Short mmCIF file of N, CA, C and O in Angstrom, two decimals:
data_model
loop_
_atom_site.label_atom_id
_atom_site.label_comp_id
_atom_site.label_asym_id
_atom_site.label_seq_id
_atom_site.Cartn_x
_atom_site.Cartn_y
_atom_site.Cartn_z
N MET T 1 16.16 -8.75 -7.46
CA MET T 1 14.59 -8.87 -7.17
C MET T 1 14.20 -7.78 -8.23
O MET T 1 14.89 -7.14 -9.25
N ARG T 2 12.77 -7.80 -8.40
CA ARG T 2 12.14 -6.89 -9.61
C ARG T 2 10.82 -6.31 -9.00
O ARG T 2 10.17 -6.95 -8.26
N LEU T 3 10.70 -4.93 -9.52
CA LEU T 3 9.37 -4.31 -9.11
C LEU T 3 8.64 -4.31 -10.42
O LEU T 3 9.18 -4.02 -11.60
N SER T 4 7.55 -4.59 -10.15
CA SER T 4 6.56 -4.58 -11.30
C SER T 4 5.16 -3.94 -10.70
O SER T 4 4.55 -4.52 -9.80
N THR T 5 4.73 -2.94 -11.45
CA THR T 5 3.45 -2.12 -11.04
C THR T 5 2.48 -2.77 -11.70
O THR T 5 1.05 -2.40 -11.10
N GLY T 6 2.46 -3.78 -12.60
CA GLY T 6 1.01 -4.07 -13.15
C GLY T 6 0.44 -2.93 -13.80
O GLY T 6 1.21 -2.04 -13.92
N PHE T 7 -0.81 -3.13 -14.26
CA PHE T 7 -1.38 -2.13 -15.02
C PHE T 7 -1.81 -0.79 -14.28
O PHE T 7 -2.34 -1.31 -13.32
N VAL T 8 -1.37 0.16 -14.73
CA VAL T 8 -1.73 1.39 -14.05
C VAL T 8 -1.83 2.60 -14.85
O VAL T 8 -1.23 2.76 -15.92
N ARG T 9 -2.83 3.61 -14.61
CA ARG T 9 -2.72 4.80 -15.41
C ARG T 9 -1.37 5.54 -15.15
O ARG T 9 -0.96 5.45 -14.11
N ALA T 10 -1.20 6.12 -16.39
CA ALA T 10 0.18 6.94 -16.23
C ALA T 10 0.15 7.98 -15.26
O ALA T 10 1.11 8.30 -14.47
N SER T 11 -1.04 8.79 -14.68
CA SER T 11 -1.26 9.67 -13.75
C SER T 11 -0.81 9.18 -12.48
O SER T 11 -0.70 9.75 -11.57
N GLY T 12 -0.94 7.80 -12.17
CA GLY T 12 -0.86 7.12 -11.13
C GLY T 12 0.44 6.34 -10.72
O GLY T 12 0.41 5.71 -9.83
N TYR T 13 1.27 6.25 -11.62
CA TYR T 13 2.37 5.53 -11.56
C TYR T 13 3.31 5.81 -10.44
O TYR T 13 3.83 4.77 -9.76
N ALA T 14 3.51 6.90 -10.13
CA ALA T 14 4.34 7.27 -8.93
C ALA T 14 3.93 6.66 -7.53
O ALA T 14 4.77 5.97 -6.88
N HIS T 15 2.47 6.79 -7.43
CA HIS T 15 1.97 6.29 -6.20
C HIS T 15 2.19 4.70 -6.34
O HIS T 15 2.51 4.11 -5.03
N LYS T 16 1.76 4.05 -7.06
CA LYS T 16 1.90 2.75 -7.41
C LYS T 16 3.39 2.16 -7.08
O LYS T 16 3.47 0.98 -6.57
N VAL T 17 4.45 2.81 -7.78
CA VAL T 17 5.64 2.33 -7.72
C VAL T 17 5.96 2.42 -6.24
O VAL T 17 6.65 1.44 -5.63
N ARG T 18 5.71 3.57 -5.36
CA ARG T 18 5.90 3.74 -3.97
C ARG T 18 5.52 2.45 -3.10
O ARG T 18 6.06 1.69 -2.53
N ARG T 19 4.15 2.21 -3.44
CA ARG T 19 3.35 1.24 -2.58
C ARG T 19 4.01 -0.21 -2.94
O ARG T 19 4.14 -0.96 -2.05
N VAL T 20 4.22 -0.47 -4.19
CA VAL T 20 4.69 -1.80 -4.54
C VAL T 20 6.31 -1.99 -3.92
O VAL T 20 6.62 -3.00 -3.31
N LEU T 21 6.94 -0.92 -3.94
CA LEU T 21 8.54 -0.97 -3.52
C LEU T 21 8.29 -1.28 -1.93
O LEU T 21 9.11 -1.92 -1.38
N PHE T 22 7.42 -0.34 -1.29
CA PHE T 22 7.25 -0.60 0.30
C PHE T 22 6.87 -2.08 0.34
O PHE T 22 7.42 -2.70 1.40
N ALA T 23 5.94 -2.65 -0.14
CA ALA T 23 5.49 -4.13 -0.11
C ALA T 23 6.58 -5.18 -0.41
O ALA T 23 6.84 -5.89 0.36
N VAL T 24 7.24 -4.85 -1.53
CA VAL T 24 8.33 -5.83 -1.84
C VAL T 24 9.69 -5.76 -0.89
O VAL T 24 10.15 -6.83 -0.74
N THR T 25 9.97 -4.81 -0.38
CA THR T 25 11.00 -4.60 0.31
C THR T 25 10.77 -4.45 1.97
O THR T 25 11.60 -4.40 2.67
N ARG T 26 9.54 -4.87 2.35
CA ARG T 26 9.04 -4.79 3.72
C ARG T 26 10.22 -5.81 4.51
O ARG T 26 10.37 -6.79 4.31
N GLY T 27 10.60 -5.12 5.61
CA GLY T 27 11.69 -5.85 6.58
C GLY T 27 12.84 -5.94 6.03
O GLY T 27 13.84 -6.50 6.84
N LYS T 28 13.22 -5.38 4.65
CA LYS T 28 14.69 -5.60 4.10
C LYS T 28 15.38 -4.40 4.15
O LYS T 28 16.49 -4.23 4.01
N VAL T 29 14.61 -3.05 4.00
CA VAL T 29 15.49 -1.99 4.04
C VAL T 29 14.46 -0.84 4.99
O VAL T 29 13.31 -1.13 5.13
N GLU T 30 15.20 0.24 5.42
CA GLU T 30 14.38 1.03 6.26
C GLU T 30 13.58 1.98 5.27
O GLU T 30 13.54 2.07 4.11
N PRO T 31 12.16 2.20 5.89
CA PRO T 31 11.31 2.99 4.99
C PRO T 31 11.83 4.24 4.42
O PRO T 31 11.42 4.69 3.33
N LYS T 32 12.58 4.94 5.03
CA LYS T 32 13.26 6.13 4.63
C LYS T 32 14.16 5.84 3.15
O LYS T 32 14.22 6.72 2.37
N GLU T 33 14.74 4.69 3.07
CA GLU T 33 15.44 4.27 2.04
C GLU T 33 14.32 4.02 1.02
O GLU T 33 14.62 4.39 -0.38
N VAL T 34 13.32 3.50 1.18
CA VAL T 34 12.23 3.05 0.22
C VAL T 34 11.68 4.30 -0.37
O VAL T 34 11.68 4.60 -1.63
N VAL T 35 11.59 5.46 0.45
CA VAL T 35 10.98 6.65 -0.11
C VAL T 35 11.96 7.29 -1.04
O VAL T 35 11.48 7.83 -2.14
N ARG T 36 13.30 7.10 -0.53
CA ARG T 36 14.45 7.89 -1.41
C ARG T 36 14.45 7.10 -2.67
O ARG T 36 14.62 7.62 -3.92
N ALA T 37 14.49 5.73 -2.73
CA ALA T 37 14.70 4.95 -4.00
C ALA T 37 13.46 5.12 -4.88
O ALA T 37 13.56 5.32 -6.22
N ALA T 38 12.27 5.10 -4.29
CA ALA T 38 11.11 5.40 -4.97
C ALA T 38 11.20 6.66 -5.78
O ALA T 38 10.65 6.83 -6.85
N GLY T 39 11.49 7.79 -4.95
CA GLY T 39 11.66 9.21 -5.63
C GLY T 39 12.62 9.09 -6.90
O GLY T 39 12.39 9.68 -7.74
N GLU T 40 13.68 8.41 -6.78
CA GLU T 40 14.76 8.35 -7.81
C GLU T 40 14.26 7.62 -8.97
O GLU T 40 14.34 8.21 -10.03
N LEU T 41 13.66 6.67 -8.84
CA LEU T 41 13.15 5.68 -9.82
C LEU T 41 11.90 6.51 -10.45
O LEU T 41 11.83 6.37 -11.71
N ASN T 42 11.11 7.20 -9.57
CA ASN T 42 10.01 7.91 -10.30
C ASN T 42 10.32 9.13 -11.20
O ASN T 42 9.68 9.43 -12.27
N GLN T 43 11.72 9.64 -10.85
CA GLN T 43 12.04 10.76 -11.70
C GLN T 43 12.41 10.32 -13.10
O GLN T 43 12.19 10.82 -13.91
N ARG T 44 13.12 9.21 -12.96
CA ARG T 44 13.52 8.27 -14.18
C ARG T 44 12.53 8.08 -15.23
O ARG T 44 12.49 8.21 -16.42
N ILE T 45 11.53 7.42 -14.46
CA ILE T 45 10.48 7.08 -15.18
C ILE T 45 9.58 8.42 -15.84
O ILE T 45 9.05 8.20 -16.92
N PHE T 46 9.34 9.29 -15.08
CA PHE T 46 8.62 10.49 -15.56
C PHE T 46 9.37 11.19 -16.73
O PHE T 46 8.95 11.59 -17.75
N GLU T 47 10.86 11.21 -16.70
CA GLU T 47 11.70 11.52 -18.01
C GLU T 47 11.13 10.57 -19.26
O GLU T 47 11.05 11.04 -20.28
N LYS T 48 11.40 9.18 -19.02
CA LYS T 48 11.01 8.07 -19.99
C LYS T 48 9.68 8.43 -20.67
O LYS T 48 9.22 8.63 -21.81
N LEU T 49 8.64 8.62 -19.56
CA LEU T 49 7.13 8.87 -20.20
C LEU T 49 7.13 10.17 -20.90
O LEU T 49 6.47 10.12 -22.01
N ARG T 50 7.78 11.18 -20.79
CA ARG T 50 7.93 12.34 -21.33
C ARG T 50 8.37 12.21 -22.80
O ARG T 50 7.91 12.46 -23.83
N GLU T 51 9.47 11.32 -22.84
CA GLU T 51 10.13 11.15 -24.13
C GLU T 51 9.26 10.23 -24.98
O GLU T 51 9.11 10.56 -26.06
N LEU T 52 8.37 9.33 -24.54
CA LEU T 52 7.52 8.47 -25.13
C LEU T 52 6.16 9.25 -25.38
O LEU T 52 5.45 8.86 -26.31
N GLY T 53 6.15 10.38 -25.02
CA GLY T 53 4.79 11.16 -25.19
C GLY T 53 3.55 10.68 -24.60
O GLY T 53 2.57 10.69 -25.14
N VAL T 54 3.51 10.04 -23.32
CA VAL T 54 2.56 9.39 -22.67
C VAL T 54 1.67 10.31 -22.06
O VAL T 54 2.14 11.22 -21.48
N GLU T 55 0.34 10.18 -22.40
CA GLU T 55 -0.71 11.12 -21.86
C GLU T 55 -1.07 10.50 -20.41
O GLU T 55 -0.94 9.30 -19.94
N LYS T 56 -1.51 11.43 -19.56
CA LYS T 56 -1.88 10.97 -18.31
C LYS T 56 -3.02 9.88 -18.37
O LYS T 56 -3.03 8.80 -17.54
N SER T 57 -3.85 9.88 -19.18
CA SER T 57 -5.11 8.89 -19.41
C SER T 57 -4.60 7.64 -19.94
O SER T 57 -5.24 6.67 -19.79
N ASP T 58 -3.37 7.52 -20.47
CA ASP T 58 -2.74 6.35 -20.96
C ASP T 58 -2.57 5.02 -19.90
O ASP T 58 -2.17 5.65 -18.56
N VAL T 59 -2.46 4.05 -20.24
CA VAL T 59 -2.04 2.93 -19.32
C VAL T 59 -0.77 2.58 -19.37
O VAL T 59 -0.23 2.31 -20.54
N VAL T 60 0.14 2.29 -18.33
CA VAL T 60 1.38 1.76 -18.51
C VAL T 60 1.63 0.54 -17.42
O VAL T 60 0.63 0.48 -16.55
N ARG T 61 2.57 -0.21 -17.78
CA ARG T 61 3.04 -1.35 -16.91
C ARG T 61 4.60 -1.31 -16.84
O ARG T 61 5.24 -1.15 -17.83
N ILE T 62 5.11 -0.98 -15.59
CA ILE T 62 6.44 -0.73 -15.51
C ILE T 62 7.13 -1.87 -14.60
O ILE T 62 6.75 -2.30 -13.71
N THR T 63 8.32 -2.36 -15.33
CA THR T 63 9.10 -3.25 -14.38
C THR T 63 10.63 -2.73 -14.51
O THR T 63 10.99 -2.32 -15.60
N VAL T 64 11.16 -3.16 -13.53
CA VAL T 64 12.68 -2.77 -13.42
C VAL T 64 13.47 -3.60 -12.31
O VAL T 64 12.83 -3.78 -11.13
N PRO T 65 14.46 -4.31 -12.53
CA PRO T 65 15.16 -5.13 -11.59
C PRO T 65 15.90 -4.19 -10.73
O PRO T 65 16.14 -3.01 -11.01
N PHE T 66 16.07 -4.48 -9.47
CA PHE T 66 16.84 -3.94 -8.36
C PHE T 66 17.61 -4.79 -7.42
O PHE T 66 17.30 -6.08 -7.50
N SER T 67 18.67 -4.48 -6.68
CA SER T 67 19.26 -5.27 -5.73
C SER T 67 19.27 -4.31 -4.60
O SER T 67 19.12 -3.09 -4.56
N ILE T 68 19.64 -5.01 -3.42
CA ILE T 68 19.60 -4.24 -2.14
C ILE T 68 21.18 -4.71 -1.66
O ILE T 68 21.43 -5.79 -1.56
N LYS T 69 21.90 -3.55 -1.41
CA LYS T 69 23.29 -3.65 -0.92
C LYS T 69 23.72 -2.80 0.22
O LYS T 69 23.33 -1.55 0.13
N GLU T 70 23.97 -3.39 1.15
CA GLU T 70 24.10 -2.70 2.49
C GLU T 70 22.95 -1.82 2.94
O GLU T 70 23.17 -0.54 3.26
N GLY T 71 21.74 -2.36 2.67
CA GLY T 71 20.45 -1.46 3.12
C GLY T 71 20.16 -0.35 2.14
O GLY T 71 19.19 0.53 2.48
N THR T 72 20.73 -0.30 0.85
CA THR T 72 20.43 0.58 -0.11
C THR T 72 19.92 -0.05 -1.40
O THR T 72 20.47 -0.92 -1.71
N ILE T 73 18.77 0.67 -1.87
CA ILE T 73 18.15 -0.05 -2.98
C ILE T 73 19.07 0.34 -4.21
O ILE T 73 19.25 1.75 -4.33
N GLU T 74 19.37 -0.34 -5.09
CA GLU T 74 20.11 0.01 -6.42
C GLU T 74 19.37 -0.49 -7.66
O GLU T 74 19.16 -1.60 -7.84
N TRP T 75 19.01 0.47 -8.45
CA TRP T 75 18.27 0.26 -9.65
C TRP T 75 18.99 -0.38 -10.67
O TRP T 75 20.02 0.19 -10.98
N ASP T 76 18.60 -1.20 -11.51
CA ASP T 76 19.38 -1.54 -12.91
C ASP T 76 18.49 -0.87 -13.68
O ASP T 76 17.50 -1.65 -14.48
N TYR T 77 18.90 0.27 -14.25
CA TYR T 77 18.03 1.11 -15.14
C TYR T 77 18.13 0.59 -16.64
O TYR T 77 17.21 0.81 -17.38
N ASP T 78 19.16 -0.29 -16.75
CA ASP T 78 19.38 -1.06 -18.26
C ASP T 78 18.07 -2.01 -18.38
O ASP T 78 17.76 -2.24 -19.65
N GLY T 79 17.64 -2.66 -17.39
CA GLY T 79 16.36 -3.21 -17.58
C GLY T 79 15.18 -2.61 -17.32
O GLY T 79 14.06 -3.57 -17.09
N LEU T 80 15.14 -1.44 -17.17
CA LEU T 80 13.75 -0.81 -16.90
C LEU T 80 13.01 -0.80 -18.22
O LEU T 80 13.27 -0.57 -19.34
N GLU T 81 11.66 -1.37 -18.20
CA GLU T 81 10.57 -1.59 -19.13
C GLU T 81 9.52 -0.88 -18.81
O GLU T 81 9.01 -0.90 -17.84
N ILE T 82 9.07 -0.12 -19.97
CA ILE T 82 7.76 0.67 -19.77
C ILE T 82 6.86 0.33 -20.99
O ILE T 82 7.20 0.52 -21.99
N GLU T 83 6.00 -0.51 -20.59
CA GLU T 83 4.84 -0.71 -21.78
C GLU T 83 3.81 0.25 -21.73
O GLU T 83 3.34 0.70 -20.58
N VAL T 84 3.38 0.75 -22.78
CA VAL T 84 2.46 1.93 -22.99
C VAL T 84 1.36 1.27 -23.73
O VAL T 84 1.37 0.92 -24.83
N TYR T 85 0.15 1.63 -23.10
CA TYR T 85 -1.17 1.36 -23.98
C TYR T 85 -1.99 2.57 -23.86
O TYR T 85 -2.44 3.24 -22.98
N ARG T 86 -2.03 3.16 -25.13
CA ARG T 86 -2.69 4.43 -25.33
C ARG T 86 -4.20 4.14 -25.27
O ARG T 86 -4.79 3.48 -25.94
N LYS T 87 -4.58 5.27 -24.60
CA LYS T 87 -6.08 5.43 -24.38
C LYS T 87 -6.77 5.23 -25.92
O LYS T 87 -7.91 4.63 -26.07
N SER T 88 -6.32 6.17 -26.61
CA SER T 88 -6.82 6.34 -27.83
C SER T 88 -6.78 5.00 -28.59
O SER T 88 -7.67 4.94 -29.56
N GLU T 89 -5.79 4.04 -28.50
CA GLU T 89 -5.73 3.06 -29.30
C GLU T 89 -6.32 1.85 -28.63
O GLU T 89 -6.74 0.73 -28.98
N GLU T 90 -6.48 1.75 -27.27
CA GLU T 90 -6.76 0.72 -26.33
C GLU T 90 -8.05 0.87 -25.65
O GLU T 90 -7.92 0.81 -24.30
N GLU T 91 -9.12 1.13 -26.07
CA GLU T 91 -10.29 1.57 -25.32
C GLU T 91 -10.81 0.60 -24.41
O GLU T 91 -11.18 0.75 -23.37
N ASN T 92 -10.52 -0.86 -24.70
CA ASN T 92 -10.97 -1.72 -23.98
C ASN T 92 -10.04 -2.18 -22.70
O ASN T 92 -10.57 -2.12 -21.60
N LEU T 93 -8.77 -1.69 -22.98
CA LEU T 93 -7.96 -1.68 -21.85
C LEU T 93 -8.29 -0.71 -20.74
O LEU T 93 -8.22 -0.67 -19.57
N ALA T 94 -8.65 0.48 -21.41
CA ALA T 94 -9.04 1.80 -20.61
C ALA T 94 -10.07 1.42 -19.74
O ALA T 94 -10.22 1.63 -18.45
N ARG T 95 -11.20 0.74 -20.32
CA ARG T 95 -12.48 0.40 -19.56
C ARG T 95 -11.97 -0.61 -18.54
O ARG T 95 -12.49 -0.70 -17.27
N ALA T 96 -11.06 -1.59 -18.79
CA ALA T 96 -10.47 -2.72 -17.64
C ALA T 96 -10.09 -1.97 -16.66
O ALA T 96 -10.20 -2.24 -15.35
N MET T 97 -9.07 -0.90 -16.94
CA MET T 97 -8.39 -0.07 -15.84
C MET T 97 -9.53 0.53 -15.07
O MET T 97 -9.36 0.78 -13.80
N GLU T 98 -10.43 1.05 -15.65
CA GLU T 98 -11.43 1.62 -14.67
C GLU T 98 -12.18 0.77 -13.69
O GLU T 98 -12.48 1.11 -12.58
N GLU T 99 -12.27 -0.58 -14.22
CA GLU T 99 -12.74 -1.51 -13.42
C GLU T 99 -11.80 -1.77 -12.34
O GLU T 99 -12.12 -1.77 -10.86
N VAL T 100 -10.56 -1.69 -12.75
CA VAL T 100 -9.45 -2.08 -11.65
C VAL T 100 -9.44 -1.12 -10.57
O VAL T 100 -9.28 -1.42 -9.27
N GLU T 101 -9.57 -0.07 -10.98
CA GLU T 101 -9.38 1.51 -10.26
C GLU T 101 -10.57 1.07 -9.22
O GLU T 101 -10.50 1.54 -8.01
N GLU T 102 -11.76 0.96 -9.79
CA GLU T 102 -13.03 0.93 -8.92
C GLU T 102 -12.92 -0.17 -7.62
O GLU T 102 -13.05 -0.11 -6.84
N ARG T 103 -12.47 -1.34 -8.15
CA ARG T 103 -12.09 -2.53 -7.23
C ARG T 103 -11.04 -2.09 -6.28
O ARG T 103 -11.28 -2.36 -5.17
N GLU T 104 -10.09 -1.49 -6.64
CA GLU T 104 -8.99 -0.97 -5.59
C GLU T 104 -9.71 -0.04 -4.50
O GLU T 104 -9.37 -0.03 -3.60
N ARG T 105 -10.54 0.97 -5.08
CA ARG T 105 -11.23 1.75 -4.12
C ARG T 105 -12.08 1.13 -3.38
O ARG T 105 -12.08 1.34 -2.11
N GLU T 106 -12.72 0.22 -3.90
CA GLU T 106 -13.65 -0.68 -2.75
C GLU T 106 -12.77 -1.33 -1.82
O GLU T 106 -13.21 -1.45 -0.68
N LEU T 107 -11.75 -2.11 -2.14
CA LEU T 107 -10.82 -2.91 -1.36
C LEU T 107 -10.42 -1.86 -0.18
O LEU T 107 -10.14 -2.36 0.98
N GLU T 108 -10.13 -0.71 -0.45
CA GLU T 108 -9.38 0.36 0.52
C GLU T 108 -10.68 0.65 1.66
O GLU T 108 -10.20 0.83 2.55
N GLU T 109 -11.72 0.67 0.90
CA GLU T 109 -12.91 1.18 1.98
C GLU T 109 -13.05 -0.12 2.76
O GLU T 109 -13.25 0.15 3.73
N ARG T 110 -13.26 -1.28 2.16
CA ARG T 110 -13.28 -2.44 3.21
C ARG T 110 -11.98 -2.54 4.25
O ARG T 110 -12.36 -2.90 5.33
N ILE T 111 -11.08 -2.17 3.66
CA ILE T 111 -9.74 -2.24 4.57
C ILE T 111 -10.13 -1.32 5.60
O ILE T 111 -9.80 -1.64 7.01
N LYS T 112 -10.39 -0.18 5.36
CA LYS T 112 -10.69 1.04 6.38
C LYS T 112 -11.81 0.46 7.50
O LYS T 112 -11.69 0.75 8.52
N GLU T 113 -12.85 -0.17 6.98
CA GLU T 113 -13.99 -0.64 7.78
C GLU T 113 -13.31 -1.68 8.50
O GLU T 113 -13.79 -1.61 9.89
N LEU T 114 -12.68 -2.58 8.20
CA LEU T 114 -12.08 -3.67 9.00
C LEU T 114 -11.01 -3.04 10.16
O LEU T 114 -11.07 -3.54 11.26
N GLU T 115 -10.37 -2.16 9.88
CA GLU T 115 -9.36 -1.37 10.56
C GLU T 115 -10.25 -0.72 11.58
O GLU T 115 -9.85 -0.75 12.91
N GLU T 116 -11.43 -0.02 11.47
CA GLU T 116 -12.40 0.52 12.27
C GLU T 116 -13.00 -0.56 13.35
O GLU T 116 -13.03 -0.42 14.55
N LEU T 117 -13.21 -1.65 12.84
CA LEU T 117 -13.82 -2.72 13.47
C LEU T 117 -12.81 -3.38 14.48
O LEU T 117 -13.16 -3.60 15.80
N VAL T 118 -11.49 -3.38 14.01
CA VAL T 118 -10.48 -4.00 15.12
C VAL T 118 -10.21 -2.96 16.33
O VAL T 118 -10.28 -3.19 17.43
N LEU T 119 -10.35 -1.76 15.74
CA LEU T 119 -10.06 -0.63 16.88
C LEU T 119 -11.46 -0.87 17.73
O LEU T 119 -11.16 -0.73 19.00
N ASN T 120 -12.45 -1.02 17.33
CA ASN T 120 -13.58 -0.89 18.34
C ASN T 120 -13.56 -2.36 18.94
O ASN T 120 -14.03 -2.28 20.21
N LEU T 121 -13.17 -3.18 18.44
CA LEU T 121 -13.11 -4.75 19.19
C LEU T 121 -11.94 -4.54 20.31
O LEU T 121 -12.24 -4.89 21.37
N ARG T 122 -10.99 -3.84 20.02
CA ARG T 122 -9.70 -3.60 20.97
C ARG T 122 -10.66 -2.74 22.12
O ARG T 122 -10.21 -3.14 23.16
N GLU T 123 -11.16 -1.53 21.88
CA GLU T 123 -11.78 -1.01 22.60
C GLU T 123 -12.65 -1.66 23.64
O GLU T 123 -12.79 -1.54 24.92
N THR T 124 -13.59 -2.32 23.16
CA THR T 124 -14.58 -3.15 23.77
C THR T 124 -13.79 -4.14 24.67
O THR T 124 -14.34 -4.52 25.62
N SER T 125 -12.85 -4.86 24.25
CA SER T 125 -12.15 -5.66 24.97
C SER T 125 -11.41 -5.12 26.22
O SER T 125 -11.61 -5.78 27.22
N GLU T 126 -10.74 -4.02 26.05
CA GLU T 126 -10.28 -3.23 27.15
C GLU T 126 -11.24 -2.81 28.19
O GLU T 126 -11.20 -3.16 29.43
N GLN T 127 -12.46 -2.58 27.77
CA GLN T 127 -13.77 -2.38 28.65
C GLN T 127 -14.20 -3.44 29.41
O GLN T 127 -14.41 -3.54 30.70
N MET T 128 -14.23 -4.49 28.56
CA MET T 128 -14.60 -6.08 29.27
C MET T 128 -13.64 -6.41 30.38
O MET T 128 -14.27 -6.66 31.34
N LEU T 129 -12.49 -6.10 30.04
CA LEU T 129 -11.42 -6.31 31.15
C LEU T 129 -11.42 -5.40 32.45
O LEU T 129 -11.45 -6.11 33.50
N GLU T 130 -11.77 -4.35 32.17
CA GLU T 130 -11.89 -3.34 33.18
C GLU T 130 -13.24 -3.71 33.98
O GLU T 130 -13.02 -3.89 35.31
N LYS T 131 -14.26 -4.17 33.52
CA LYS T 131 -15.42 -4.57 34.18
C LYS T 131 -15.10 -6.01 34.79
O LYS T 131 -15.43 -5.97 36.16
N LEU T 132 -14.31 -6.81 34.37
CA LEU T 132 -14.01 -8.10 35.16
C LEU T 132 -13.02 -7.78 36.17
O LEU T 132 -13.31 -8.52 37.20
N GLU T 133 -12.21 -6.87 36.09
CA GLU T 133 -11.31 -6.64 37.24
C GLU T 133 -12.24 -5.99 38.31
O GLU T 133 -12.02 -6.21 39.53
N GLU T 134 -13.13 -5.08 38.03
CA GLU T 134 -14.08 -4.47 38.98
C GLU T 134 -14.76 -5.53 39.74
O GLU T 134 -14.98 -5.42 41.05
N LEU T 135 -15.48 -6.41 38.95
CA LEU T 135 -16.15 -7.45 39.67
C LEU T 135 -15.14 -8.42 40.51
O LEU T 135 -15.72 -8.78 41.54
N LYS T 136 -13.82 -8.87 40.04
CA LYS T 136 -13.11 -9.39 40.91
C LYS T 136 -12.81 -8.61 42.22
O LYS T 136 -12.84 -9.34 43.35
N GLN T 137 -12.46 -7.46 42.22
CA GLN T 137 -12.36 -6.36 43.50
C GLN T 137 -13.53 -6.62 44.16
O GLN T 137 -13.53 -6.76 45.36
N GLU T 138 -14.99 -6.62 43.54
CA GLU T 138 -16.05 -6.57 44.49
C GLU T 138 -16.30 -7.70 45.14
O GLU T 138 -16.65 -7.80 46.23
N HIS T 139 -15.91 -8.79 44.32
CA HIS T 139 -16.14 -10.14 44.92
C HIS T 139 -15.09 -10.32 46.22
O HIS T 139 -15.47 -10.82 47.20
N THR T 140 -13.89 -9.83 45.87
CA THR T 140 -12.98 -10.04 47.02
C THR T 140 -13.52 -9.16 48.49
O THR T 140 -13.07 -9.61 49.22
N SER T 141 -13.91 -7.96 47.98
CA SER T 141 -14.22 -7.22 49.06
C SER T 141 -15.39 -7.85 49.67
O SER T 141 -15.53 -7.75 51.04
N LEU T 142 -16.26 -8.40 49.19
CA LEU T 142 -17.45 -8.99 49.73
C LEU T 142 -17.01 -10.23 50.50
O LEU T 142 -17.50 -10.38 51.61
N ARG T 143 -16.13 -11.05 50.00
CA ARG T 143 -15.54 -12.13 50.88
C ARG T 143 -14.82 -11.81 52.10
O ARG T 143 -15.17 -12.25 53.19
N LEU T 144 -14.20 -10.59 52.11
CA LEU T 144 -13.62 -10.00 53.21
C LEU T 144 -14.49 -9.44 54.30
O LEU T 144 -14.33 -10.04 55.38
N ARG T 145 -15.45 -8.91 53.80
CA ARG T 145 -16.50 -8.42 54.77
C ARG T 145 -17.34 -9.57 55.50
O ARG T 145 -17.43 -9.75 56.39
N ALA T 146 -17.72 -10.69 54.50
CA ALA T 146 -18.12 -11.89 55.23
C ALA T 146 -17.39 -12.45 55.99
O ALA T 146 -17.82 -13.29 57.29
N GLU T 147 -15.93 -12.35 55.96
CA GLU T 147 -15.07 -13.10 56.93
C GLU T 147 -15.10 -12.47 58.19
O GLU T 147 -14.57 -12.93 59.28
N GLU T 148 -15.42 -10.92 58.21
CA GLU T 148 -15.29 -10.18 59.42
C GLU T 148 -16.29 -10.64 60.59
O GLU T 148 -17.00 -11.06 60.66
#
């Protein structure tokens, strides 16, 4: 298997690694293991970024192969690749990243809106079921009274 962050600002790589790893391993390993493995990888990436003199505003793309053995994520650090696009050298990429980040924020906002709608629908559905049960009970008691 392979983890790939896509383009991300260096300041946000750790969050992206964790999110991507959760997505790639969903249902294959325990969440606790994902957190552990992401932390381990992020530490290694941090050291590499420091060695490369990467600035927080630079853009990086990180890929690393891994395997899952007995519920444990094992990184192939020999295959770790970090592409660096320096803001000072890549103004166009930096502008593109700003667009990507804006779209991600918009997507997260829309997801939150949908989650709220789902919760409201669930609540409304439960209220409708309660009213329906009340009507059934009233109808049944009316029928019983009519039969008396």
